[in-house]
Amino acid sequence: MGRPELPVDHTIPARGELAAELRRLRAAARLTYDELAAATGVSAATLKRAASGQSVPSWQTVQAIADVCGDPNGDMGHLWQQARISKRGRLRELRRPGKPELVTTVGSLSEALEYFYEKAGAPPLRRLQALAGGPYQLPLTTAARIVRRQALPASHQQCTAFLTACGLGPGLVQRWADAYDRITTPRTDTRGPSDGSAAWAINSTRHTGLGNIHLRNLRHGPSRDALVHGKALMEELFPESERYTWHPTERHHPPSRGPRAA
């Protein structure tokens, strides 16, 4: 007869609750760890560690135990997510997203996507990809960049797949996908201020030979980056012989459109 198990470690409550439920399932199935290992293909040492409460087991291990022993209440997925959230501690550092209709910036949308990922238990990327529908729906490299807030999904379809994999319901998925479309669709406003006090805000992306130039929030005038890119663009478009530099001494003689006379 083997030694009795040590008590479950409840130092992290969510992790301990998961371990206790794994023990309960094994006991209800009346299987030893060796028998469970033979049935699941997972080593007995890994199974014991999963039921100890000292670490969060992989989802594959949890799923294997549930498949053999049964999961009548369907709690294992939720318990595993909560244990992962507690282990990572990232979710409490993120702001809970508001209504998707009020999200207007790339940064806010990116933070919301990270929040949904962490709330889902931050599943390994291959599991996230499987939940999204496979590699065609969500490539691993894209998923990695999204959860690290390095990029947004590349398309409406990828955004929908990512949100679905994070466990959002169809209604919320559609609303957030609409927010994605609104934020990422290029818009160019060529109208100037309606009066002297109005601000002219441009939120567009212009593709040139210099790459993507982002002009955003020009309420207080163009940013330094916009000025630098604009100068570089002018130097590319006009040869040096066609450039004209106006000096204060020439204020009564506006610059001509053609090359300056020699």
mmCIF file of C-alpha atoms in Angstrom:
data_model
loop_
_atom_site.group_PDB
_atom_site.id
_atom_site.type_symbol
_atom_site.label_atom_id
_atom_site.label_comp_id
_atom_site.label_asym_id
_atom_site.label_seq_id
_atom_site.Cartn_x
_atom_site.Cartn_y
_atom_site.Cartn_z
ATOM 1 C CA MET A 1 0.000 0.000 0.000
ATOM 2 C CA GLY A 2 1.427 3.366 -1.053
ATOM 3 C CA ARG A 3 1.931 6.319 1.201
ATOM 4 C CA PRO A 4 -1.080 8.636 1.630
ATOM 5 C CA GLU A 5 -1.047 11.841 -0.380
ATOM 6 C CA LEU A 6 0.049 15.064 1.202
ATOM 7 C CA PRO A 7 -2.695 17.669 1.718
ATOM 8 C CA VAL A 8 -3.446 19.892 -1.249
ATOM 9 C CA ASP A 9 -1.437 23.104 -1.260
ATOM 10 C CA HIS A 10 -3.965 25.967 -1.042
ATOM 11 C CA THR A 11 -1.358 28.746 -0.951
ATOM 12 C CA ILE A 12 -2.941 30.002 -4.165
ATOM 13 C CA PRO A 13 -6.653 29.253 -3.680
ATOM 14 C CA ALA A 14 -7.580 28.860 -7.355
ATOM 15 C CA ARG A 15 -4.688 26.476 -7.927
ATOM 16 C CA GLY A 16 -5.584 24.455 -4.847
ATOM 17 C CA GLU A 17 -9.224 24.240 -5.907
ATOM 18 C CA LEU A 18 -8.211 22.798 -9.275
ATOM 19 C CA ALA A 19 -5.959 20.197 -7.620
ATOM 20 C CA ALA A 20 -8.672 19.197 -5.145
ATOM 21 C CA GLU A 21 -11.147 18.646 -7.990
ATOM 22 C CA LEU A 22 -8.628 16.517 -9.898
ATOM 23 C CA ARG A 23 -8.195 14.351 -6.801
ATOM 24 C CA ARG A 24 -11.951 14.062 -6.400
ATOM 25 C CA LEU A 25 -12.372 12.896 -10.018
ATOM 26 C CA ARG A 26 -9.663 10.229 -9.622
ATOM 27 C CA ALA A 27 -11.135 9.009 -6.355
ATOM 28 C CA ALA A 28 -14.628 8.844 -7.850
ATOM 29 C CA ALA A 29 -13.251 6.743 -10.737
ATOM 30 C CA ARG A 30 -11.484 4.467 -8.219
ATOM 31 C CA LEU A 31 -8.202 4.572 -10.094
ATOM 32 C CA THR A 32 -4.687 4.585 -8.715
ATOM 33 C CA TYR A 33 -2.176 6.986 -10.237
ATOM 34 C CA ASP A 34 -0.521 4.099 -12.050
ATOM 35 C CA GLU A 35 -3.861 2.990 -13.501
ATOM 36 C CA LEU A 36 -4.705 6.550 -14.439
ATOM 37 C CA ALA A 37 -1.303 6.932 -16.076
ATOM 38 C CA ALA A 38 -1.912 3.818 -18.186
ATOM 39 C CA ALA A 39 -5.328 5.110 -19.231
ATOM 40 C CA THR A 40 -4.240 8.677 -20.059
ATOM 41 C CA GLY A 41 -0.721 8.191 -21.369
ATOM 42 C CA VAL A 42 0.482 10.790 -18.846
ATOM 43 C CA SER A 43 3.159 9.755 -16.364
ATOM 44 C CA ALA A 44 2.118 9.030 -12.788
ATOM 45 C CA ALA A 45 4.577 11.651 -11.529
ATOM 46 C CA THR A 46 2.933 14.322 -13.711
ATOM 47 C CA LEU A 47 -0.538 13.290 -12.520
ATOM 48 C CA LYS A 48 0.510 13.488 -8.872
ATOM 49 C CA ARG A 49 2.061 16.911 -9.406
ATOM 50 C CA ALA A 50 -1.132 18.118 -11.113
ATOM 51 C CA ALA A 51 -3.164 17.073 -8.049
ATOM 52 C CA SER A 52 -0.754 18.560 -5.519
ATOM 53 C CA GLY A 53 -1.741 22.214 -5.829
ATOM 54 C CA GLN A 54 1.895 23.271 -6.061
ATOM 55 C CA SER A 55 1.717 24.150 -9.771
ATOM 56 C CA VAL A 56 -0.801 24.624 -12.554
ATOM 57 C CA PRO A 57 -0.844 21.570 -14.838
ATOM 58 C CA SER A 58 -1.077 21.895 -18.587
ATOM 59 C CA TRP A 59 -4.505 21.874 -20.131
ATOM 60 C CA GLN A 60 -3.625 18.616 -21.903
ATOM 61 C CA THR A 61 -3.079 16.931 -18.526
ATOM 62 C CA VAL A 62 -6.310 18.290 -17.066
ATOM 63 C CA GLN A 63 -8.258 17.284 -20.152
ATOM 64 C CA ALA A 64 -6.766 13.766 -20.120
ATOM 65 C CA ILE A 65 -7.837 13.230 -16.498
ATOM 66 C CA ALA A 66 -11.323 14.577 -17.199
ATOM 67 C CA ASP A 67 -11.697 12.372 -20.271
ATOM 68 C CA VAL A 68 -10.863 9.195 -18.335
ATOM 69 C CA CYS A 69 -12.484 10.005 -14.983
ATOM 70 C CA GLY A 70 -15.364 12.081 -16.286
ATOM 71 C CA ASP A 71 -16.272 15.702 -15.598
ATOM 72 C CA PRO A 72 -19.984 15.559 -14.755
ATOM 73 C CA ASN A 73 -20.226 19.199 -13.692
ATOM 74 C CA GLY A 74 -18.131 20.522 -16.583
ATOM 75 C CA ASP A 75 -16.041 22.578 -14.171
ATOM 76 C CA MET A 76 -12.521 21.672 -15.233
ATOM 77 C CA GLY A 77 -12.173 24.279 -17.981
ATOM 78 C CA HIS A 78 -13.282 27.083 -15.646
ATOM 79 C CA LEU A 79 -11.109 25.887 -12.748
ATOM 80 C CA TRP A 80 -8.068 25.647 -15.003
ATOM 81 C CA GLN A 81 -8.659 29.178 -16.331
ATOM 82 C CA GLN A 82 -8.917 30.603 -12.811
ATOM 83 C CA ALA A 83 -5.740 28.812 -11.744
ATOM 84 C CA ARG A 84 -3.877 30.198 -14.759
ATOM 85 C CA ILE A 85 -5.145 33.722 -14.082
ATOM 86 C CA SER A 86 -3.950 33.528 -10.474
ATOM 87 C CA LYS A 87 -0.577 32.134 -11.496
ATOM 88 C CA ARG A 88 0.127 34.831 -14.105
ATOM 89 C CA GLY A 89 -1.278 37.805 -12.174
ATOM 90 C CA ARG A 90 -1.443 39.850 -15.367
ATOM 91 C CA LEU A 91 -5.214 40.326 -15.513
ATOM 92 C CA ARG A 92 -5.384 42.557 -12.445
ATOM 93 C CA GLU A 93 -2.898 44.935 -14.076
ATOM 94 C CA LEU A 94 -5.171 45.512 -17.068
ATOM 95 C CA ARG A 95 -8.185 47.796 -17.247
ATOM 96 C CA ARG A 96 -11.464 46.076 -17.893
ATOM 97 C CA PRO A 97 -12.671 47.191 -21.332
ATOM 98 C CA GLY A 98 -15.745 49.379 -21.564
ATOM 99 C CA LYS A 99 -18.289 49.273 -24.341
ATOM 100 C CA PRO A 100 -16.681 48.451 -27.704
ATOM 101 C CA GLU A 101 -18.647 51.296 -29.304
ATOM 102 C CA LEU A 102 -16.638 53.768 -27.204
ATOM 103 C CA VAL A 103 -13.206 52.397 -28.178
ATOM 104 C CA THR A 104 -11.566 54.770 -30.646
ATOM 105 C CA THR A 105 -7.814 54.118 -30.610
ATOM 106 C CA VAL A 106 -5.515 51.308 -31.663
ATOM 107 C CA GLY A 107 -3.966 51.238 -28.191
ATOM 108 C CA SER A 108 -7.305 50.814 -26.429
ATOM 109 C CA LEU A 109 -8.336 48.015 -28.778
ATOM 110 C CA SER A 110 -4.994 46.249 -28.327
ATOM 111 C CA GLU A 111 -5.327 46.443 -24.534
ATOM 112 C CA ALA A 112 -8.862 45.032 -24.733
ATOM 113 C CA LEU A 113 -7.645 42.050 -26.780
ATOM 114 C CA GLU A 114 -4.921 41.334 -24.235
ATOM 115 C CA TYR A 115 -7.509 41.548 -21.447
ATOM 116 C CA PHE A 116 -9.735 38.970 -23.145
ATOM 117 C CA TYR A 117 -6.753 36.668 -23.634
ATOM 118 C CA GLU A 118 -5.705 36.877 -19.988
ATOM 119 C CA LYS A 119 -9.297 36.416 -18.806
ATOM 120 C CA ALA A 120 -9.419 33.205 -20.857
ATOM 121 C CA GLY A 121 -6.494 31.922 -18.773
ATOM 122 C CA ALA A 122 -3.813 32.908 -21.291
ATOM 123 C CA PRO A 123 -3.949 29.505 -23.008
ATOM 124 C CA PRO A 124 -0.834 28.327 -24.879
ATOM 125 C CA LEU A 125 -0.820 29.704 -28.404
ATOM 126 C CA ARG A 126 -1.421 26.334 -30.036
ATOM 127 C CA ARG A 127 -4.532 25.824 -27.925
ATOM 128 C CA LEU A 128 -5.644 29.366 -28.719
ATOM 129 C CA GLN A 129 -5.152 28.589 -32.402
ATOM 130 C CA ALA A 130 -7.190 25.388 -32.103
ATOM 131 C CA LEU A 131 -10.018 27.250 -30.353
ATOM 132 C CA ALA A 132 -9.916 29.863 -33.123
ATOM 133 C CA GLY A 133 -10.476 27.248 -35.818
ATOM 134 C CA GLY A 134 -6.962 26.319 -36.881
ATOM 135 C CA PRO A 135 -3.891 27.874 -38.550
ATOM 136 C CA TYR A 136 -5.878 29.366 -41.431
ATOM 137 C CA GLN A 137 -8.062 31.342 -39.047
ATOM 138 C CA LEU A 138 -5.288 32.445 -36.676
ATOM 139 C CA PRO A 139 -1.587 31.870 -37.472
ATOM 140 C CA LEU A 140 0.651 31.351 -34.444
ATOM 141 C CA THR A 141 2.886 34.300 -35.290
ATOM 142 C CA THR A 142 -0.125 36.605 -35.505
ATOM 143 C CA ALA A 143 -1.539 35.283 -32.224
ATOM 144 C CA ALA A 144 1.798 35.902 -30.500
ATOM 145 C CA ARG A 145 1.965 39.504 -31.728
ATOM 146 C CA ILE A 146 -1.618 40.177 -30.639
ATOM 147 C CA VAL A 147 -1.201 38.908 -27.071
ATOM 148 C CA ARG A 148 2.087 40.811 -26.711
ATOM 149 C CA ARG A 149 0.365 43.974 -27.974
ATOM 150 C CA GLN A 150 2.779 44.262 -30.869
ATOM 151 C CA ALA A 151 0.061 44.274 -33.524
ATOM 152 C CA LEU A 152 -3.658 44.025 -34.128
ATOM 153 C CA PRO A 153 -5.235 41.128 -36.039
ATOM 154 C CA ALA A 154 -4.502 41.376 -39.752
ATOM 155 C CA SER A 155 -8.155 41.173 -40.797
ATOM 156 C CA HIS A 156 -11.752 41.171 -39.601
ATOM 157 C CA GLN A 157 -11.712 37.380 -39.858
ATOM 158 C CA GLN A 158 -8.643 37.055 -37.623
ATOM 159 C CA CYS A 159 -10.155 39.444 -35.087
ATOM 160 C CA THR A 160 -13.349 37.373 -34.945
ATOM 161 C CA ALA A 161 -11.362 34.126 -34.619
ATOM 162 C CA PHE A 162 -9.213 35.534 -31.801
ATOM 163 C CA LEU A 163 -12.204 36.806 -29.823
ATOM 164 C CA THR A 164 -14.040 33.510 -30.287
ATOM 165 C CA ALA A 165 -10.990 31.605 -29.030
ATOM 166 C CA CYS A 166 -10.966 33.824 -25.930
ATOM 167 C CA GLY A 167 -14.482 32.691 -25.093
ATOM 168 C CA LEU A 168 -16.551 35.756 -25.978
ATOM 169 C CA GLY A 169 -20.142 35.118 -26.999
ATOM 170 C CA PRO A 170 -21.313 35.773 -30.579
ATOM 171 C CA GLY A 171 -22.898 39.119 -29.702
ATOM 172 C CA LEU A 172 -19.766 40.537 -28.084
ATOM 173 C CA VAL A 173 -17.575 39.106 -30.824
ATOM 174 C CA GLN A 174 -19.588 41.004 -33.434
ATOM 175 C CA ARG A 175 -19.497 44.267 -31.491
ATOM 176 C CA TRP A 176 -15.740 44.120 -30.976
ATOM 177 C CA ALA A 177 -15.172 43.104 -34.584
ATOM 178 C CA ASP A 178 -17.182 46.176 -35.612
ATOM 179 C CA ALA A 179 -14.916 48.293 -33.395
ATOM 180 C CA TYR A 180 -11.899 46.721 -35.116
ATOM 181 C CA ASP A 181 -13.306 47.648 -38.534
ATOM 182 C CA ARG A 182 -14.011 51.203 -37.428
ATOM 183 C CA ILE A 183 -10.521 51.746 -36.014
ATOM 184 C CA THR A 184 -8.500 50.084 -38.763
ATOM 185 C CA THR A 185 -10.387 51.372 -41.818
ATOM 186 C CA PRO A 186 -8.290 54.221 -43.302
ATOM 187 C CA ARG A 187 -10.053 57.572 -43.197
ATOM 188 C CA THR A 188 -8.774 60.830 -44.616
ATOM 189 C CA ASP A 189 -10.386 64.142 -43.710
ATOM 190 C CA THR A 190 -9.303 66.809 -46.194
ATOM 191 C CA ARG A 191 -11.477 69.533 -44.718
ATOM 192 C CA GLY A 192 -9.799 72.292 -42.778
ATOM 193 C CA PRO A 193 -11.090 73.977 -39.627
ATOM 194 C CA SER A 194 -14.553 75.484 -39.920
ATOM 195 C CA ASP A 195 -13.366 78.538 -37.958
ATOM 196 C CA GLY A 196 -10.227 79.904 -36.368
ATOM 197 C CA SER A 197 -10.735 78.098 -33.072
ATOM 198 C CA ALA A 198 -11.609 74.664 -34.476
ATOM 199 C CA ALA A 199 -8.998 71.921 -34.503
ATOM 200 C CA TRP A 200 -8.210 69.939 -37.618
ATOM 201 C CA ALA A 201 -7.631 66.287 -36.660
ATOM 202 C CA ILE A 202 -6.300 63.848 -39.204
ATOM 203 C CA ASN A 203 -6.388 60.149 -38.494
ATOM 204 C CA SER A 204 -5.120 58.441 -41.595
ATOM 205 C CA THR A 205 -2.270 56.398 -43.002
ATOM 206 C CA ARG A 206 -0.606 57.406 -46.224
ATOM 207 C CA HIS A 207 1.598 54.926 -48.044
ATOM 208 C CA THR A 208 4.590 56.446 -49.791
ATOM 209 C CA GLY A 209 8.034 55.387 -50.823
ATOM 210 C CA LEU A 210 9.121 56.271 -47.291
ATOM 211 C CA GLY A 211 6.849 53.658 -45.712
ATOM 212 C CA ASN A 212 3.707 54.198 -43.674
ATOM 213 C CA ILE A 213 3.355 57.748 -42.332
ATOM 214 C CA HIS A 214 0.873 58.012 -39.468
ATOM 215 C CA LEU A 215 -0.621 61.459 -38.859
ATOM 216 C CA ARG A 216 -2.648 61.480 -35.669
ATOM 217 C CA ASN A 217 -4.143 64.048 -33.346
ATOM 218 C CA LEU A 218 -2.935 67.258 -34.920
ATOM 219 C CA ARG A 219 -4.934 69.360 -32.449
ATOM 220 C CA HIS A 220 -1.792 71.208 -31.426
ATOM 221 C CA GLY A 221 -0.099 71.148 -34.795
ATOM 222 C CA PRO A 222 1.856 68.425 -36.580
ATOM 223 C CA SER A 223 4.070 66.235 -34.478
ATOM 224 C CA ARG A 224 7.842 66.220 -34.803
ATOM 225 C CA ASP A 225 7.689 62.867 -36.613
ATOM 226 C CA ALA A 226 5.175 64.280 -39.083
ATOM 227 C CA LEU A 227 7.446 67.268 -39.812
ATOM 228 C CA VAL A 228 10.490 65.061 -40.319
ATOM 229 C CA HIS A 229 8.618 62.669 -42.630
ATOM 230 C CA GLY A 230 7.123 65.615 -44.531
ATOM 231 C CA LYS A 231 10.554 67.138 -45.143
ATOM 232 C CA ALA A 232 11.922 63.791 -46.283
ATOM 233 C CA LEU A 233 8.977 63.344 -48.641
ATOM 234 C CA MET A 234 9.530 66.779 -50.211
ATOM 235 C CA GLU A 235 13.211 66.016 -50.700
ATOM 236 C CA GLU A 236 12.276 62.799 -52.472
ATOM 237 C CA LEU A 237 9.608 64.344 -54.707
ATOM 238 C CA PHE A 238 11.489 67.474 -55.793
ATOM 239 C CA PRO A 239 15.094 67.552 -57.024
ATOM 240 C CA GLU A 240 17.366 70.010 -55.270
ATOM 241 C CA SER A 241 17.355 72.314 -58.307
ATOM 242 C CA GLU A 242 13.584 72.724 -58.008
ATOM 243 C CA ARG A 243 13.481 73.524 -54.308
ATOM 244 C CA TYR A 244 13.006 77.092 -53.167
ATOM 245 C CA THR A 245 13.852 78.340 -49.702
ATOM 246 C CA TRP A 246 12.108 81.494 -48.588
ATOM 247 C CA HIS A 247 13.941 83.871 -46.241
ATOM 248 C CA PRO A 248 12.391 86.552 -44.028
ATOM 249 C CA THR A 249 14.023 89.267 -46.148
ATOM 250 C CA GLU A 250 11.872 88.172 -49.063
ATOM 251 C CA ARG A 251 8.581 88.642 -47.247
ATOM 252 C CA HIS A 252 7.318 91.145 -49.839
ATOM 253 C CA HIS A 253 8.176 88.813 -52.686
ATOM 254 C CA PRO A 254 6.294 85.534 -52.358
ATOM 255 C CA PRO A 255 8.145 82.514 -53.709
ATOM 256 C CA SER A 256 7.396 81.545 -57.262
ATOM 257 C CA ARG A 257 6.166 78.102 -58.189
ATOM 258 C CA GLY A 258 9.017 77.426 -60.586
ATOM 259 C CA PRO A 259 12.739 77.090 -60.005
ATOM 260 C CA ARG A 260 14.484 80.174 -58.657
ATOM 261 C CA ALA A 261 16.265 82.177 -61.291
ATOM 262 C CA ALA A 262 20.010 81.933 -61.275
#
